[in-house]
PDB file of C-alpha atoms in Angstrom:
ATOM      1  CA  UNK A   1      21.266 -11.033  45.479  1.00 55.00           C
ATOM      2  CA  UNK A   2      20.441 -14.389  43.898  1.00 57.00           C
ATOM      3  CA  UNK A   3      20.435 -15.004  40.111  1.00 55.00           C
ATOM      4  CA  UNK A   4      16.532 -15.469  40.316  1.00 53.00           C
ATOM      5  CA  UNK A   5      16.183 -12.184  42.315  1.00 56.00           C
ATOM      6  CA  UNK A   6      18.309 -10.441  39.540  1.00 54.00           C
ATOM      7  CA  UNK A   7      16.159 -11.862  36.885  1.00 52.00           C
ATOM      8  CA  UNK A   8      12.976 -10.541  38.515  1.00 51.00           C
ATOM      9  CA  UNK A   9      14.599  -7.098  38.955  1.00 53.00           C
ATOM     10  CA  UNK A  10      15.595  -7.061  35.288  1.00 56.00           C
ATOM     11  CA  UNK A  11      11.913  -7.925  34.175  1.00 53.00           C
ATOM     12  CA  UNK A  12      10.470  -5.388  36.606  1.00 52.00           C
ATOM     13  CA  UNK A  13      12.707  -2.604  35.032  1.00 68.00           C
ATOM     14  CA  UNK A  14      11.955  -3.440  31.296  1.00 75.00           C
ATOM     15  CA  UNK A  15       9.899  -0.845  29.629  1.00 69.00           C
ATOM     16  CA  UNK A  16       6.240  -1.928  29.083  1.00 79.00           C
ATOM     17  CA  UNK A  17       5.334  -3.446  25.671  1.00 83.00           C
ATOM     18  CA  UNK A  18       4.666  -1.021  22.927  1.00 83.00           C
ATOM     19  CA  UNK A  19       1.052  -0.299  22.096  1.00 88.00           C
ATOM     20  CA  UNK A  20       0.706  -1.840  18.579  1.00 87.00           C
ATOM     21  CA  UNK A  21      -1.734   1.207  17.869  1.00 92.00           C
ATOM     22  CA  UNK A  22       0.910   3.790  18.823  1.00 90.00           C
ATOM     23  CA  UNK A  23       1.804   4.810  15.215  1.00 95.00           C
ATOM     24  CA  UNK A  24       3.957   7.633  14.051  1.00 95.00           C
ATOM     25  CA  UNK A  25       2.961  11.043  12.645  1.00 95.00           C
ATOM     26  CA  UNK A  26       3.158  10.840   8.878  1.00 96.00           C
ATOM     27  CA  UNK A  27       1.254  14.018   8.080  1.00 95.00           C
ATOM     28  CA  UNK A  28       4.387  15.864   6.837  1.00 95.00           C
ATOM     29  CA  UNK A  29       5.642  13.092   4.273  1.00 97.00           C
ATOM     30  CA  UNK A  30       5.445  13.410   0.610  1.00 97.00           C
ATOM     31  CA  UNK A  31       3.648  10.644  -1.056  1.00 98.00           C
ATOM     32  CA  UNK A  32       4.343   9.695  -4.615  1.00 97.00           C
ATOM     33  CA  UNK A  33       1.884   7.371  -6.541  1.00 97.00           C
ATOM     34  CA  UNK A  34       3.477   5.515  -9.528  1.00 96.00           C
ATOM     35  CA  UNK A  35       0.612   4.775 -11.904  1.00 91.00           C
ATOM     36  CA  UNK A  36      -1.363   7.538 -10.398  1.00 86.00           C
ATOM     37  CA  UNK A  37      -3.355   8.198 -13.652  1.00 88.00           C
ATOM     38  CA  UNK A  38      -4.894   4.737 -13.347  1.00 91.00           C
ATOM     39  CA  UNK A  39      -8.160   4.128 -11.433  1.00 92.00           C
ATOM     40  CA  UNK A  40      -6.559   2.761  -8.233  1.00 94.00           C
ATOM     41  CA  UNK A  41      -3.627   5.112  -8.097  1.00 95.00           C
ATOM     42  CA  UNK A  42      -5.638   8.149  -8.799  1.00 94.00           C
ATOM     43  CA  UNK A  43      -8.114   7.048  -6.143  1.00 96.00           C
ATOM     44  CA  UNK A  44      -5.408   6.611  -3.521  1.00 97.00           C
ATOM     45  CA  UNK A  45      -3.956  10.045  -4.625  1.00 97.00           C
ATOM     46  CA  UNK A  46      -7.365  11.636  -4.215  1.00 97.00           C
ATOM     47  CA  UNK A  47      -8.021  10.221  -0.664  1.00 97.00           C
ATOM     48  CA  UNK A  48      -4.668  10.991   0.777  1.00 97.00           C
ATOM     49  CA  UNK A  49      -4.649  14.498  -0.554  1.00 97.00           C
ATOM     50  CA  UNK A  50      -8.035  15.028   0.760  1.00 96.00           C
ATOM     51  CA  UNK A  51      -6.770  13.831   4.068  1.00 96.00           C
ATOM     52  CA  UNK A  52      -4.049  16.725   3.953  1.00 96.00           C
ATOM     53  CA  UNK A  53      -1.118  14.679   2.537  1.00 96.00           C
ATOM     54  CA  UNK A  54       1.217  16.176  -0.054  1.00 97.00           C
ATOM     55  CA  UNK A  55       0.845  13.970  -3.102  1.00 97.00           C
ATOM     56  CA  UNK A  56       2.789  13.628  -6.474  1.00 97.00           C
ATOM     57  CA  UNK A  57       1.283  11.674  -9.236  1.00 96.00           C
ATOM     58  CA  UNK A  58       3.790   9.826 -11.464  1.00 95.00           C
ATOM     59  CA  UNK A  59       3.253   8.484 -14.980  1.00 93.00           C
ATOM     60  CA  UNK A  60       5.485   7.641 -17.786  1.00 91.00           C
ATOM     61  CA  UNK A  61       4.376  10.927 -19.413  1.00 91.00           C
ATOM     62  CA  UNK A  62       4.698  14.048 -17.233  1.00 93.00           C
ATOM     63  CA  UNK A  63       1.848  15.795 -19.071  1.00 92.00           C
ATOM     64  CA  UNK A  64      -0.503  12.997 -18.556  1.00 93.00           C
ATOM     65  CA  UNK A  65       0.293  13.020 -14.855  1.00 95.00           C
ATOM     66  CA  UNK A  66      -0.136  16.854 -14.559  1.00 94.00           C
ATOM     67  CA  UNK A  67      -3.646  16.508 -16.274  1.00 94.00           C
ATOM     68  CA  UNK A  68      -4.574  13.899 -13.738  1.00 94.00           C
ATOM     69  CA  UNK A  69      -3.194  16.129 -10.962  1.00 95.00           C
ATOM     70  CA  UNK A  70      -5.097  19.236 -12.262  1.00 95.00           C
ATOM     71  CA  UNK A  71      -8.278  17.164 -12.229  1.00 94.00           C
ATOM     72  CA  UNK A  72      -7.864  16.233  -8.611  1.00 95.00           C
ATOM     73  CA  UNK A  73      -6.789  19.576  -7.469  1.00 94.00           C
ATOM     74  CA  UNK A  74      -6.047  19.478  -3.654  1.00 95.00           C
ATOM     75  CA  UNK A  75      -2.487  20.585  -4.159  1.00 95.00           C
ATOM     76  CA  UNK A  76      -1.732  17.437  -5.927  1.00 96.00           C
ATOM     77  CA  UNK A  77       1.190  17.689  -8.541  1.00 96.00           C
ATOM     78  CA  UNK A  78       2.074  15.585 -11.470  1.00 96.00           C
ATOM     79  CA  UNK A  79       5.479  14.450 -12.835  1.00 95.00           C
ATOM     80  CA  UNK A  80       7.209  11.617 -14.775  1.00 95.00           C
ATOM     81  CA  UNK A  81       7.813   8.576 -12.754  1.00 96.00           C
ATOM     82  CA  UNK A  82      11.448   9.305 -12.163  1.00 96.00           C
ATOM     83  CA  UNK A  83      10.756  12.762 -10.853  1.00 95.00           C
ATOM     84  CA  UNK A  84       7.911  11.614  -8.723  1.00 97.00           C
ATOM     85  CA  UNK A  85      10.227   8.838  -7.094  1.00 97.00           C
ATOM     86  CA  UNK A  86      12.974  11.433  -6.392  1.00 96.00           C
ATOM     87  CA  UNK A  87      10.637  13.944  -4.753  1.00 96.00           C
ATOM     88  CA  UNK A  88       8.671  11.517  -2.582  1.00 97.00           C
ATOM     89  CA  UNK A  89       9.378  10.145   0.954  1.00 97.00           C
ATOM     90  CA  UNK A  90       6.901   7.333   0.525  1.00 98.00           C
ATOM     91  CA  UNK A  91       6.228   5.803  -2.997  1.00 98.00           C
ATOM     92  CA  UNK A  92       3.081   3.748  -3.593  1.00 98.00           C
ATOM     93  CA  UNK A  93       3.395   1.453  -6.627  1.00 97.00           C
ATOM     94  CA  UNK A  94       0.010   1.120  -8.473  1.00 96.00           C
ATOM     95  CA  UNK A  95       1.099   0.325 -11.902  1.00 95.00           C
ATOM     96  CA  UNK A  96      -0.583  -2.535 -14.025  1.00 94.00           C
ATOM     97  CA  UNK A  97       0.868  -5.914 -13.398  1.00 95.00           C
ATOM     98  CA  UNK A  98       2.184  -6.350 -16.801  1.00 93.00           C
ATOM     99  CA  UNK A  99       4.494  -3.198 -16.390  1.00 93.00           C
ATOM    100  CA  UNK A 100       5.410  -3.757 -12.692  1.00 96.00           C
ATOM    101  CA  UNK A 101       8.910  -5.406 -13.092  1.00 95.00           C
ATOM    102  CA  UNK A 102      10.029  -3.145 -15.968  1.00 95.00           C
ATOM    103  CA  UNK A 103       8.898  -0.068 -14.260  1.00 95.00           C
ATOM    104  CA  UNK A 104      10.577  -0.776 -10.942  1.00 97.00           C
ATOM    105  CA  UNK A 105      13.740  -1.898 -12.639  1.00 96.00           C
ATOM    106  CA  UNK A 106      13.998   1.409 -14.537  1.00 95.00           C
ATOM    107  CA  UNK A 107      13.604   3.245 -11.294  1.00 97.00           C
ATOM    108  CA  UNK A 108      16.063   1.407  -9.018  1.00 96.00           C
ATOM    109  CA  UNK A 109      18.157   4.463  -8.541  1.00 96.00           C
ATOM    110  CA  UNK A 110      15.469   6.960  -7.895  1.00 97.00           C
ATOM    111  CA  UNK A 111      13.736   4.699  -5.362  1.00 97.00           C
ATOM    112  CA  UNK A 112      16.956   3.859  -3.438  1.00 97.00           C
ATOM    113  CA  UNK A 113      16.499   4.677   0.257  1.00 96.00           C
ATOM    114  CA  UNK A 114      12.630   5.073  -0.224  1.00 97.00           C
ATOM    115  CA  UNK A 115       9.847   3.603   1.560  1.00 98.00           C
ATOM    116  CA  UNK A 116       8.002   1.677  -1.286  1.00 98.00           C
ATOM    117  CA  UNK A 117       4.429   0.453  -0.803  1.00 98.00           C
ATOM    118  CA  UNK A 118       3.478  -2.202  -3.487  1.00 97.00           C
ATOM    119  CA  UNK A 119      -0.374  -2.581  -3.895  1.00 97.00           C
ATOM    120  CA  UNK A 120      -0.147  -4.432  -7.211  1.00 96.00           C
ATOM    121  CA  UNK A 121      -2.290  -7.491  -7.640  1.00 96.00           C
ATOM    122  CA  UNK A 122      -0.956 -10.224  -9.986  1.00 95.00           C
ATOM    123  CA  UNK A 123      -4.265 -11.435 -11.818  1.00 94.00           C
ATOM    124  CA  UNK A 124      -5.458 -13.028 -15.010  1.00 92.00           C
ATOM    125  CA  UNK A 125      -8.801 -12.983 -16.455  1.00 94.00           C
ATOM    126  CA  UNK A 126     -10.661 -15.498 -18.612  1.00 94.00           C
ATOM    127  CA  UNK A 127     -14.373 -16.581 -19.237  1.00 93.00           C
ATOM    128  CA  UNK A 128     -14.766 -17.794 -15.643  1.00 92.00           C
ATOM    129  CA  UNK A 129     -13.486 -14.554 -14.172  1.00 90.00           C
ATOM    130  CA  UNK A 130     -10.459 -13.390 -12.231  1.00 93.00           C
ATOM    131  CA  UNK A 131      -7.728 -15.741 -11.065  1.00 93.00           C
ATOM    132  CA  UNK A 132      -4.516 -15.241  -9.099  1.00 94.00           C
ATOM    133  CA  UNK A 133      -1.149 -15.424 -10.836  1.00 93.00           C
ATOM    134  CA  UNK A 134       1.986 -16.389  -8.875  1.00 92.00           C
ATOM    135  CA  UNK A 135       5.043 -14.491  -9.955  1.00 94.00           C
ATOM    136  CA  UNK A 136       8.495 -16.377  -9.848  1.00 94.00           C
ATOM    137  CA  UNK A 137       9.453 -14.346  -6.819  1.00 96.00           C
ATOM    138  CA  UNK A 138       6.242 -15.423  -4.951  1.00 95.00           C
ATOM    139  CA  UNK A 139       4.244 -12.094  -5.197  1.00 97.00           C
ATOM    140  CA  UNK A 140       4.503  -8.549  -6.675  1.00 97.00           C
ATOM    141  CA  UNK A 141       5.774  -7.348  -3.325  1.00 97.00           C
ATOM    142  CA  UNK A 142       8.687  -9.851  -3.416  1.00 98.00           C
ATOM    143  CA  UNK A 143       9.391  -9.048  -6.975  1.00 97.00           C
ATOM    144  CA  UNK A 144       9.609  -5.436  -5.910  1.00 97.00           C
ATOM    145  CA  UNK A 145      11.917  -6.261  -3.133  1.00 98.00           C
ATOM    146  CA  UNK A 146      14.100  -8.289  -5.402  1.00 97.00           C
ATOM    147  CA  UNK A 147      14.353  -5.478  -8.009  1.00 97.00           C
ATOM    148  CA  UNK A 148      14.940  -2.617  -5.423  1.00 97.00           C
ATOM    149  CA  UNK A 149      17.437  -3.942  -3.077  1.00 97.00           C
ATOM    150  CA  UNK A 150      18.219  -0.540  -1.753  1.00 97.00           C
ATOM    151  CA  UNK A 151      14.615   0.312  -0.922  1.00 97.00           C
ATOM    152  CA  UNK A 152      12.372  -0.521   1.953  1.00 97.00           C
ATOM    153  CA  UNK A 153       9.623  -2.514   0.339  1.00 98.00           C
ATOM    154  CA  UNK A 154       6.166  -2.945   1.950  1.00 98.00           C
ATOM    155  CA  UNK A 155       2.683  -4.107   0.589  1.00 98.00           C
ATOM    156  CA  UNK A 156      -0.687  -2.589   1.255  1.00 98.00           C
ATOM    157  CA  UNK A 157      -3.867  -1.065  -0.261  1.00 97.00           C
ATOM    158  CA  UNK A 158      -4.602  -4.116  -2.202  1.00 97.00           C
ATOM    159  CA  UNK A 159      -8.366  -4.650  -1.442  1.00 96.00           C
ATOM    160  CA  UNK A 160      -9.731  -1.112  -2.033  1.00 96.00           C
ATOM    161  CA  UNK A 161     -12.496  -0.318  -4.613  1.00 94.00           C
ATOM    162  CA  UNK A 162     -11.240   2.184  -7.057  1.00 94.00           C
ATOM    163  CA  UNK A 163     -14.868   3.251  -7.508  1.00 94.00           C
ATOM    164  CA  UNK A 164     -15.222   4.168  -3.887  1.00 96.00           C
ATOM    165  CA  UNK A 165     -11.900   5.742  -3.688  1.00 96.00           C
ATOM    166  CA  UNK A 166     -12.759   8.136  -6.540  1.00 94.00           C
ATOM    167  CA  UNK A 167     -16.192   8.901  -5.412  1.00 95.00           C
ATOM    168  CA  UNK A 168     -16.392  12.417  -3.987  1.00 94.00           C
ATOM    169  CA  UNK A 169     -19.835  11.765  -2.478  1.00 95.00           C
ATOM    170  CA  UNK A 170     -18.367   9.208  -0.158  1.00 95.00           C
ATOM    171  CA  UNK A 171     -16.653  10.609   2.956  1.00 94.00           C
ATOM    172  CA  UNK A 172     -15.471   7.408   4.598  1.00 94.00           C
ATOM    173  CA  UNK A 173     -13.973   4.185   3.128  1.00 94.00           C
ATOM    174  CA  UNK A 174     -15.117   1.402   5.590  1.00 94.00           C
ATOM    175  CA  UNK A 175     -12.310  -1.057   5.275  1.00 96.00           C
ATOM    176  CA  UNK A 176      -9.076  -2.436   6.853  1.00 97.00           C
ATOM    177  CA  UNK A 177      -5.778  -2.304   4.962  1.00 98.00           C
ATOM    178  CA  UNK A 178      -3.514  -5.359   5.372  1.00 97.00           C
ATOM    179  CA  UNK A 179       0.131  -4.188   5.567  1.00 98.00           C
ATOM    180  CA  UNK A 180       3.106  -6.416   5.218  1.00 98.00           C
ATOM    181  CA  UNK A 181       6.830  -5.773   5.544  1.00 98.00           C
ATOM    182  CA  UNK A 182       9.999  -6.800   7.027  1.00 97.00           C
ATOM    183  CA  UNK A 183      10.670  -3.837   9.407  1.00 96.00           C
ATOM    184  CA  UNK A 184       8.152  -2.869  12.107  1.00 96.00           C
ATOM    185  CA  UNK A 185       9.014   0.829  11.798  1.00 96.00           C
ATOM    186  CA  UNK A 186       8.185   0.710   8.014  1.00 97.00           C
ATOM    187  CA  UNK A 187       5.101  -1.163   8.417  1.00 97.00           C
ATOM    188  CA  UNK A 188       3.791   1.356  11.117  1.00 97.00           C
ATOM    189  CA  UNK A 189       4.490   4.271   8.780  1.00 98.00           C
ATOM    190  CA  UNK A 190       2.157   2.619   6.136  1.00 98.00           C
ATOM    191  CA  UNK A 191      -0.375   1.802   8.844  1.00 98.00           C
ATOM    192  CA  UNK A 192      -0.420   5.525   9.932  1.00 98.00           C
ATOM    193  CA  UNK A 193      -0.733   6.525   6.267  1.00 98.00           C
ATOM    194  CA  UNK A 194      -3.791   4.201   5.709  1.00 98.00           C
ATOM    195  CA  UNK A 195      -5.337   5.672   8.984  1.00 97.00           C
ATOM    196  CA  UNK A 196      -5.174   9.174   7.589  1.00 97.00           C
ATOM    197  CA  UNK A 197      -8.120   8.324   5.306  1.00 97.00           C
ATOM    198  CA  UNK A 198     -11.357   8.480   7.242  1.00 97.00           C
ATOM    199  CA  UNK A 199     -12.930   5.078   7.914  1.00 96.00           C
ATOM    200  CA  UNK A 200      -9.751   3.127   7.191  1.00 96.00           C
ATOM    201  CA  UNK A 201      -7.309   1.330   9.222  1.00 96.00           C
ATOM    202  CA  UNK A 202      -3.898  -0.357   8.738  1.00 97.00           C
ATOM    203  CA  UNK A 203      -3.490  -3.715  10.151  1.00 97.00           C
ATOM    204  CA  UNK A 204       0.001  -5.435  10.373  1.00 97.00           C
ATOM    205  CA  UNK A 205      -0.420  -8.766   8.469  1.00 97.00           C
ATOM    206  CA  UNK A 206       3.018 -10.413   8.348  1.00 96.00           C
ATOM    207  CA  UNK A 207       6.187 -10.378   6.364  1.00 97.00           C
ATOM    208  CA  UNK A 208       6.436 -10.034   2.611  1.00 97.00           C
ATOM    209  CA  UNK A 209       6.711 -13.850   2.142  1.00 97.00           C
ATOM    210  CA  UNK A 210       2.826 -13.719   3.007  1.00 96.00           C
ATOM    211  CA  UNK A 211       2.070 -11.233   0.408  1.00 97.00           C
ATOM    212  CA  UNK A 212       0.897 -13.631  -2.282  1.00 97.00           C
ATOM    213  CA  UNK A 213      -2.354 -14.720  -0.481  1.00 96.00           C
ATOM    214  CA  UNK A 214      -3.110 -11.072   0.193  1.00 97.00           C
ATOM    215  CA  UNK A 215      -2.635 -10.079  -3.429  1.00 97.00           C
ATOM    216  CA  UNK A 216      -4.621 -13.192  -4.484  1.00 96.00           C
ATOM    217  CA  UNK A 217      -7.687 -12.324  -2.220  1.00 96.00           C
ATOM    218  CA  UNK A 218      -8.450  -9.717  -4.828  1.00 95.00           C
ATOM    219  CA  UNK A 219      -9.595 -12.258  -7.147  1.00 96.00           C
ATOM    220  CA  UNK A 220     -12.119 -13.467  -4.499  1.00 95.00           C
ATOM    221  CA  UNK A 221     -13.295  -9.912  -3.969  1.00 96.00           C
ATOM    222  CA  UNK A 222     -13.852  -9.364  -7.643  1.00 95.00           C
ATOM    223  CA  UNK A 223     -16.067 -12.399  -7.690  1.00 95.00           C
ATOM    224  CA  UNK A 224     -18.021 -10.996  -4.705  1.00 95.00           C
ATOM    225  CA  UNK A 225     -18.476  -7.728  -6.360  1.00 94.00           C
ATOM    226  CA  UNK A 226     -19.825  -9.393  -9.589  1.00 94.00           C
ATOM    227  CA  UNK A 227     -22.287 -11.498  -7.839  1.00 95.00           C
ATOM    228  CA  UNK A 228     -23.558  -8.893  -5.303  1.00 97.00           C
ATOM    229  CA  UNK A 229     -23.184  -5.793  -7.420  1.00 96.00           C
ATOM    230  CA  UNK A 230     -20.873  -4.436  -4.552  1.00 95.00           C
ATOM    231  CA  UNK A 231     -17.646  -2.758  -3.734  1.00 95.00           C
ATOM    232  CA  UNK A 232     -16.425  -5.141  -1.076  1.00 93.00           C
ATOM    233  CA  UNK A 233     -13.668  -4.434   1.297  1.00 93.00           C
ATOM    234  CA  UNK A 234     -12.236  -6.332   4.303  1.00 95.00           C
ATOM    235  CA  UNK A 235     -12.485  -5.910   8.183  1.00 95.00           C
ATOM    236  CA  UNK A 236     -10.211  -7.823  10.594  1.00 95.00           C
ATOM    237  CA  UNK A 237     -12.144  -8.600  13.740  1.00 95.00           C
ATOM    238  CA  UNK A 238     -11.012  -8.618  17.327  1.00 94.00           C
ATOM    239  CA  UNK A 239      -8.042  -6.367  16.822  1.00 93.00           C
TER     240      UNK A 239
END
């Protein structure tokens, strides 16, 4: 057999390319939400719990977290941030930007080995409206990766309206979720988690080095919402 024939045989024997929409089953994973008492975190906790996910809300104060959990029902539990991180398989970071670094640094041990999903948007506000901030590390997600060397950091859920997430009269959230990360398997878990929420779809959007522009786009969406009295989201076409 010639080398050309051998190469052709090797190509024929290769497994077909993996379907990018063939995502894992994440229904049995426990999801923790740090900052789960805030509008974004609470909204995500509500939607995921409503979809059947086991959810733990984390807060600096356990009683505050439990109060938010009791308000949501749906089997949601409340705990302080450290316990929330320890008991969860996936941890969504939805804390305010000004407390982002300090919170993650304090939870480095509890978050070791965990899949961390950062959805924090570094923004500033002045009389002209919202504007993007650029952290020294490049983005909130990259700051998380630097502070959590033993965690698997991804970025997602940046462009969701907290108002829509928390509205029990809305059954579906019509939007795509841009998911970024270094490892395909981790990204696919987060995509699958996003897809648990009716109307929502997770779309791979690059590595963490591209997180800054995804986080920054929220400033544009805030401007859209203010002008049109809307709760704008995003759809990625042709995929």
